[in-house]
Short mmCIF file of C-alpha atoms in Angstrom, two decimals:
data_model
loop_
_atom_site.label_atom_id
_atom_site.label_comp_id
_atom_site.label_asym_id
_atom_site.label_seq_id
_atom_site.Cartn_x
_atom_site.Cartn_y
_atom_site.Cartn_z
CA UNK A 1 -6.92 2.80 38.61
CA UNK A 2 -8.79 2.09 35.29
CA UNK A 3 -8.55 5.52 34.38
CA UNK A 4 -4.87 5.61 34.97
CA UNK A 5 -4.34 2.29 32.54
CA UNK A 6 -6.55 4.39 30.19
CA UNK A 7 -4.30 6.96 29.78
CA UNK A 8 -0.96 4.89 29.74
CA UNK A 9 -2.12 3.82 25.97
CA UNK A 10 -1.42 5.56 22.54
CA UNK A 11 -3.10 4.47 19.62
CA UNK A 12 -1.61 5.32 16.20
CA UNK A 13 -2.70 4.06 12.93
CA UNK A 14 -0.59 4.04 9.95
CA UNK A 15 -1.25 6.38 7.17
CA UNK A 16 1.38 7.57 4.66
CA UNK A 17 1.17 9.49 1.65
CA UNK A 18 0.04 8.01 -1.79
CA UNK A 19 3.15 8.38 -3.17
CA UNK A 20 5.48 6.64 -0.48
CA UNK A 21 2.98 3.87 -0.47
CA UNK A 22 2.84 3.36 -4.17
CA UNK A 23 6.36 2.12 -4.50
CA UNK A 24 5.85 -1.74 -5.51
CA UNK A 25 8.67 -4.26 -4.76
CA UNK A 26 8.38 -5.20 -9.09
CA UNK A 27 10.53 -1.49 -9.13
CA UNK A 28 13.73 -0.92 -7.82
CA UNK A 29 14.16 3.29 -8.25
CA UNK A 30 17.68 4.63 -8.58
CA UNK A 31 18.33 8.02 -9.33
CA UNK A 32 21.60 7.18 -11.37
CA UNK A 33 19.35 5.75 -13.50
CA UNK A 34 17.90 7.28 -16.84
CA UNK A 35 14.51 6.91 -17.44
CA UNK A 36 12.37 4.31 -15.46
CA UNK A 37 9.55 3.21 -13.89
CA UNK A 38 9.10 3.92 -10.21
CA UNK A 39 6.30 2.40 -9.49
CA UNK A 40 2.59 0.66 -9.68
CA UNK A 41 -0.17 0.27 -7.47
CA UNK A 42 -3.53 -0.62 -7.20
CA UNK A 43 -5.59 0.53 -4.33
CA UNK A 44 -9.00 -1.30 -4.16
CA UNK A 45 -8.29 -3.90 -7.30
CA UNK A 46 -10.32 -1.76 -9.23
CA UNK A 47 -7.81 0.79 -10.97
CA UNK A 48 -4.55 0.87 -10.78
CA UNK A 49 -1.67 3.89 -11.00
CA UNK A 50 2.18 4.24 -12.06
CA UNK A 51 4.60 6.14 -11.84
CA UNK A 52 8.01 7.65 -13.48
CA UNK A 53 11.14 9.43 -13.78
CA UNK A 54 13.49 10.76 -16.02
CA UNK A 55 16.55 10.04 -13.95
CA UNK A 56 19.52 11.78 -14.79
CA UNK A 57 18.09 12.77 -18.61
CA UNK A 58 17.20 16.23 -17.38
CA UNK A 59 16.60 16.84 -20.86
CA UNK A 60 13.26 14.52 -20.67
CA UNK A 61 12.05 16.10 -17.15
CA UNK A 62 9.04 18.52 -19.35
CA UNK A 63 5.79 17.30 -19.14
CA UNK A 64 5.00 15.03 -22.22
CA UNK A 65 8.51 14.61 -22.78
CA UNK A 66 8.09 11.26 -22.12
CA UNK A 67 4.85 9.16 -22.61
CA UNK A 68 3.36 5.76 -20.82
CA UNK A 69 1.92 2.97 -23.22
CA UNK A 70 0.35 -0.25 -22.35
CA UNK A 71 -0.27 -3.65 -23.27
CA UNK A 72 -2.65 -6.58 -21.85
CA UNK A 73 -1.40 -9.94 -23.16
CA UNK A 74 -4.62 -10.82 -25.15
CA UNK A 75 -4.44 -11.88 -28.22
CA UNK A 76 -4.59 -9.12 -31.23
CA UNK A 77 -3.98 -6.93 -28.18
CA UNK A 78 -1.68 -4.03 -29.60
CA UNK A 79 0.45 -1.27 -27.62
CA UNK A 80 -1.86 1.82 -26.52
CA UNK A 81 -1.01 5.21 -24.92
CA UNK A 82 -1.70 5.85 -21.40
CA UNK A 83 -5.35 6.37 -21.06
CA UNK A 84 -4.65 9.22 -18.71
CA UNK A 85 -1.58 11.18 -17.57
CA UNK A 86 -2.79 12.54 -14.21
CA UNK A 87 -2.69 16.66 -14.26
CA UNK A 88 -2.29 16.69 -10.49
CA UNK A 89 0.52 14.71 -9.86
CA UNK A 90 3.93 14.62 -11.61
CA UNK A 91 4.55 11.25 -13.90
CA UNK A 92 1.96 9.29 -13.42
CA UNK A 93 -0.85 7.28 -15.44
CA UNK A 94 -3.69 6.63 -14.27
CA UNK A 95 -6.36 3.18 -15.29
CA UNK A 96 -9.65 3.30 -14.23
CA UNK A 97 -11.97 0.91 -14.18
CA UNK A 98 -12.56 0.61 -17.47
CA UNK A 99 -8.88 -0.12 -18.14
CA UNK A 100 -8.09 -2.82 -15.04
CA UNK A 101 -8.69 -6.27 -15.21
CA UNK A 102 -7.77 -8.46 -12.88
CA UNK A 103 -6.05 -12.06 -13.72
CA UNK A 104 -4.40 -10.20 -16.68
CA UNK A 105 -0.62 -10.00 -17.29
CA UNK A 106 0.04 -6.03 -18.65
CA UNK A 107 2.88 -4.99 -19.76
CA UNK A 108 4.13 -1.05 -19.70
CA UNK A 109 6.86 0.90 -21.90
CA UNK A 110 8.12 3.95 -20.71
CA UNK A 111 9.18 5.83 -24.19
CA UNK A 112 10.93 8.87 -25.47
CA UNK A 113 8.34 9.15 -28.62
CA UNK A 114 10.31 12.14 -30.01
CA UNK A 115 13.18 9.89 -30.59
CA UNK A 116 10.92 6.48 -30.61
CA UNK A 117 12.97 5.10 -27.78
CA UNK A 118 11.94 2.76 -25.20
CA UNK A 119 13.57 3.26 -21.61
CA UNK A 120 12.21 0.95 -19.76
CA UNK A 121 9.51 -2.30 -19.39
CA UNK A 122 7.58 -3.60 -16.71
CA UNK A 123 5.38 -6.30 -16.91
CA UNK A 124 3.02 -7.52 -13.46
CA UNK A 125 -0.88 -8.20 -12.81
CA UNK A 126 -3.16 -6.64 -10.81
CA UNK A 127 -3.44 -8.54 -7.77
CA UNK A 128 0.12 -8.68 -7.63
CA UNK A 129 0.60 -4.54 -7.38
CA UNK A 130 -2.44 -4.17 -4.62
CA UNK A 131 -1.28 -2.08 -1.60
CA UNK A 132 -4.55 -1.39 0.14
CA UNK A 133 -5.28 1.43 1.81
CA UNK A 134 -5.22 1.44 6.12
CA UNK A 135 -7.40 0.36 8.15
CA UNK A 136 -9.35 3.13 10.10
CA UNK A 137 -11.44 3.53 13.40
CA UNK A 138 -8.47 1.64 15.52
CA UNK A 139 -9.55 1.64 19.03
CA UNK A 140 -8.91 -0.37 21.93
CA UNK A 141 -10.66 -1.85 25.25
CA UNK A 142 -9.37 -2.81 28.12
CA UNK A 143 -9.24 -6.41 28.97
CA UNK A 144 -8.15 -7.16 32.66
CA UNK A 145 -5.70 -5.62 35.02
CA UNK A 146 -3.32 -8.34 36.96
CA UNK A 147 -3.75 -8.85 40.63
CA UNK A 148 -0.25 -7.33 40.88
CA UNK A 149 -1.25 -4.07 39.22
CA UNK A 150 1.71 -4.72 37.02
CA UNK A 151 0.40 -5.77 33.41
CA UNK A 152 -3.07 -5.60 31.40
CA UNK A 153 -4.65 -7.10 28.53
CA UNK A 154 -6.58 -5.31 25.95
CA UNK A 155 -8.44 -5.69 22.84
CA UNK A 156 -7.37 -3.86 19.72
CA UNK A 157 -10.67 -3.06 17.05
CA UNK A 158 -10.55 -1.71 13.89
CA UNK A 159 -12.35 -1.44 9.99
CA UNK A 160 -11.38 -2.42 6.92
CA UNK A 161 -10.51 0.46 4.50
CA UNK A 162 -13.78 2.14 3.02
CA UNK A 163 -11.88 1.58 -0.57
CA UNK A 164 -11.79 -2.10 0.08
CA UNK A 165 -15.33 -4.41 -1.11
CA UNK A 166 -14.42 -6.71 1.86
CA UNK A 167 -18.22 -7.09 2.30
CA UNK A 168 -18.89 -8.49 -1.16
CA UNK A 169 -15.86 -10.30 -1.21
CA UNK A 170 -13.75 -8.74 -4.11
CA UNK A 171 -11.07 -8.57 -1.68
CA UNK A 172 -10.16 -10.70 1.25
CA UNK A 173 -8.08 -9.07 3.53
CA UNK A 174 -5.38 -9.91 6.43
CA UNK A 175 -4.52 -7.93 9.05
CA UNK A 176 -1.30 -7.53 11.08
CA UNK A 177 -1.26 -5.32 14.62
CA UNK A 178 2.11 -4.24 15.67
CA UNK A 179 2.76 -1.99 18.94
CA UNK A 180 5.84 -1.33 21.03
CA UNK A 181 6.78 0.88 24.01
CA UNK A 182 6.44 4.28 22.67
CA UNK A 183 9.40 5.67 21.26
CA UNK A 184 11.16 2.48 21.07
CA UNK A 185 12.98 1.23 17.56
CA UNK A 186 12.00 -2.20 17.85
CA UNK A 187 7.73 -3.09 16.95
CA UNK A 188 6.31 -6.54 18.60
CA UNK A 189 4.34 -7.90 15.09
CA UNK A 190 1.13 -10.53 15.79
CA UNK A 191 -0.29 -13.33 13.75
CA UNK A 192 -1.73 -12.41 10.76
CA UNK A 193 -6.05 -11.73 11.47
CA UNK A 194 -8.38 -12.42 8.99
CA UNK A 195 -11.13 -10.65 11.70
CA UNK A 196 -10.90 -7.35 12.63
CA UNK A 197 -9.79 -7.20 16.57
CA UNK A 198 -7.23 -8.81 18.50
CA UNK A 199 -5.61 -9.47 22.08
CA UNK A 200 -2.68 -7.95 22.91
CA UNK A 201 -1.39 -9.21 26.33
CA UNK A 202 0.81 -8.78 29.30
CA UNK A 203 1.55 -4.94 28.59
CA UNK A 204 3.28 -3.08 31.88
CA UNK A 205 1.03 -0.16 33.35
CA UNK A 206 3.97 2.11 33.63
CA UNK A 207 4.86 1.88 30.01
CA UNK A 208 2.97 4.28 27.32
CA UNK A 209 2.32 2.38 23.99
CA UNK A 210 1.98 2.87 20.11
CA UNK A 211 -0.56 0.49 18.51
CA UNK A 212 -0.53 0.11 14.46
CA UNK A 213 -1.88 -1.95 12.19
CA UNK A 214 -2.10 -2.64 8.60
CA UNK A 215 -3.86 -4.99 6.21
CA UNK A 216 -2.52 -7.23 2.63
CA UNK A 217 -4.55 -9.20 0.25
CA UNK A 218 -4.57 -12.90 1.24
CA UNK A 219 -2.35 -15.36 -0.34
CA UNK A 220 -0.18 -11.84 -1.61
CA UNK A 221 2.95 -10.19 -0.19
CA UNK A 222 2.59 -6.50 -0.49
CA UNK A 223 1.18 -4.92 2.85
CA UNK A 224 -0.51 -1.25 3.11
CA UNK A 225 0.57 1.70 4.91
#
């Protein structure tokens, strides 16, 4: 009978691609747009990407067509070029560590510098553009089996994201699980976890199910993949 509950489960963890995940709420893209910013995020609070487009100017799609500069709001701090445009991926910047600091308001110009025009202007922190990366190892144990044979409880595991220093505490994490019947439109979301396992109860043993789950900063908005 165990065996049979065993195999009624799916477990799926979320993982897009860098680029789908990078989209931060600060950035609204629209493609009837000229020039604009698409997008920054920071993966582990350590560095820190973003991301453009040229919108309709076709004119300014060439590489170096149009460049990134940057700001920190320090004082005497001045505007500097993009430390470094990425060769691998289309429009973007990239900051490494030497370039991020955290609790520090920068501000970003996307410019034509042929024609010395600015586009567009973003301004966020840090912490505020962290999407962290998903959890991994997601794995589940069963629980108990009712006397009816009809539902089951079991307890959903996971890890924090090897990118994230949850153990040294330069980030604190949550967690939320979600799972639903499998193909169904409609995911059942639990309390945000601080830990890294959680109940799910009452599931029917004729139903097959998707497990997910995904992790924020605490105290911020802007969940993972």
């Amino acid at each position: 009978a165990y065996s049979l509950l065993l195999s009624l489960l799916y477990l799926g963890l979320l993982c897009g691609n860098g680029l789908v995940s990078a989209r931060s709420e600060l950035f609204t893209p629209d493609p009837s747009r000229g020039p604009h910013f698409t997008g920054c995020r920071s993966r582990e609070q350590e560095t820190f990407r973003c991301w453009w487009s040229a919108g309709i100017f076709q004119n300014l799609t060439e590489p170096g067509a149009l460049r990134v500069f940057y700001m920190t709001k320090h004082a005497l701090s001045e505007w500097q070029e993009c430390p470094d445009y990425t060769r691998t991926v289309k429009n973007e910047c990239y900051f490494n560590k030497t370039f991020t600091q955290i609790w520090t308001s920068y501000c970003i110009q996307l410019r034509s510098v042929r024609e010395n025009i600015t586009y567009d202007e973003a301004c966020f922190t840090v912490e505020n553009i962290v999407h962290p990366d998903p959890p991994i190892g997601l794995n589940w144990t069963l629980l108990n089996v009712s006397r009816s044979g009809l539902h089951y409880d079991i307890l959903v595991r996971w890890a924090p994201p090897p990118s994230a220093d949850v153990q040294m505490g330069w980030m604190s994490l949550e967690y939320q699980v979600q799972y639903r019947v499998r193909n169904n439109s409609h995911w059942e979301m639990l309390d945000l976890e601080s830990g890294t396992q959680q109940s799910i109860y009452g599931l029917h043993t004729d139903k097959e199910y998707e497990v997910r789950v995904r992790c924020k900063m605490t105290a911020f908005d802007n969940f993972g993949e």
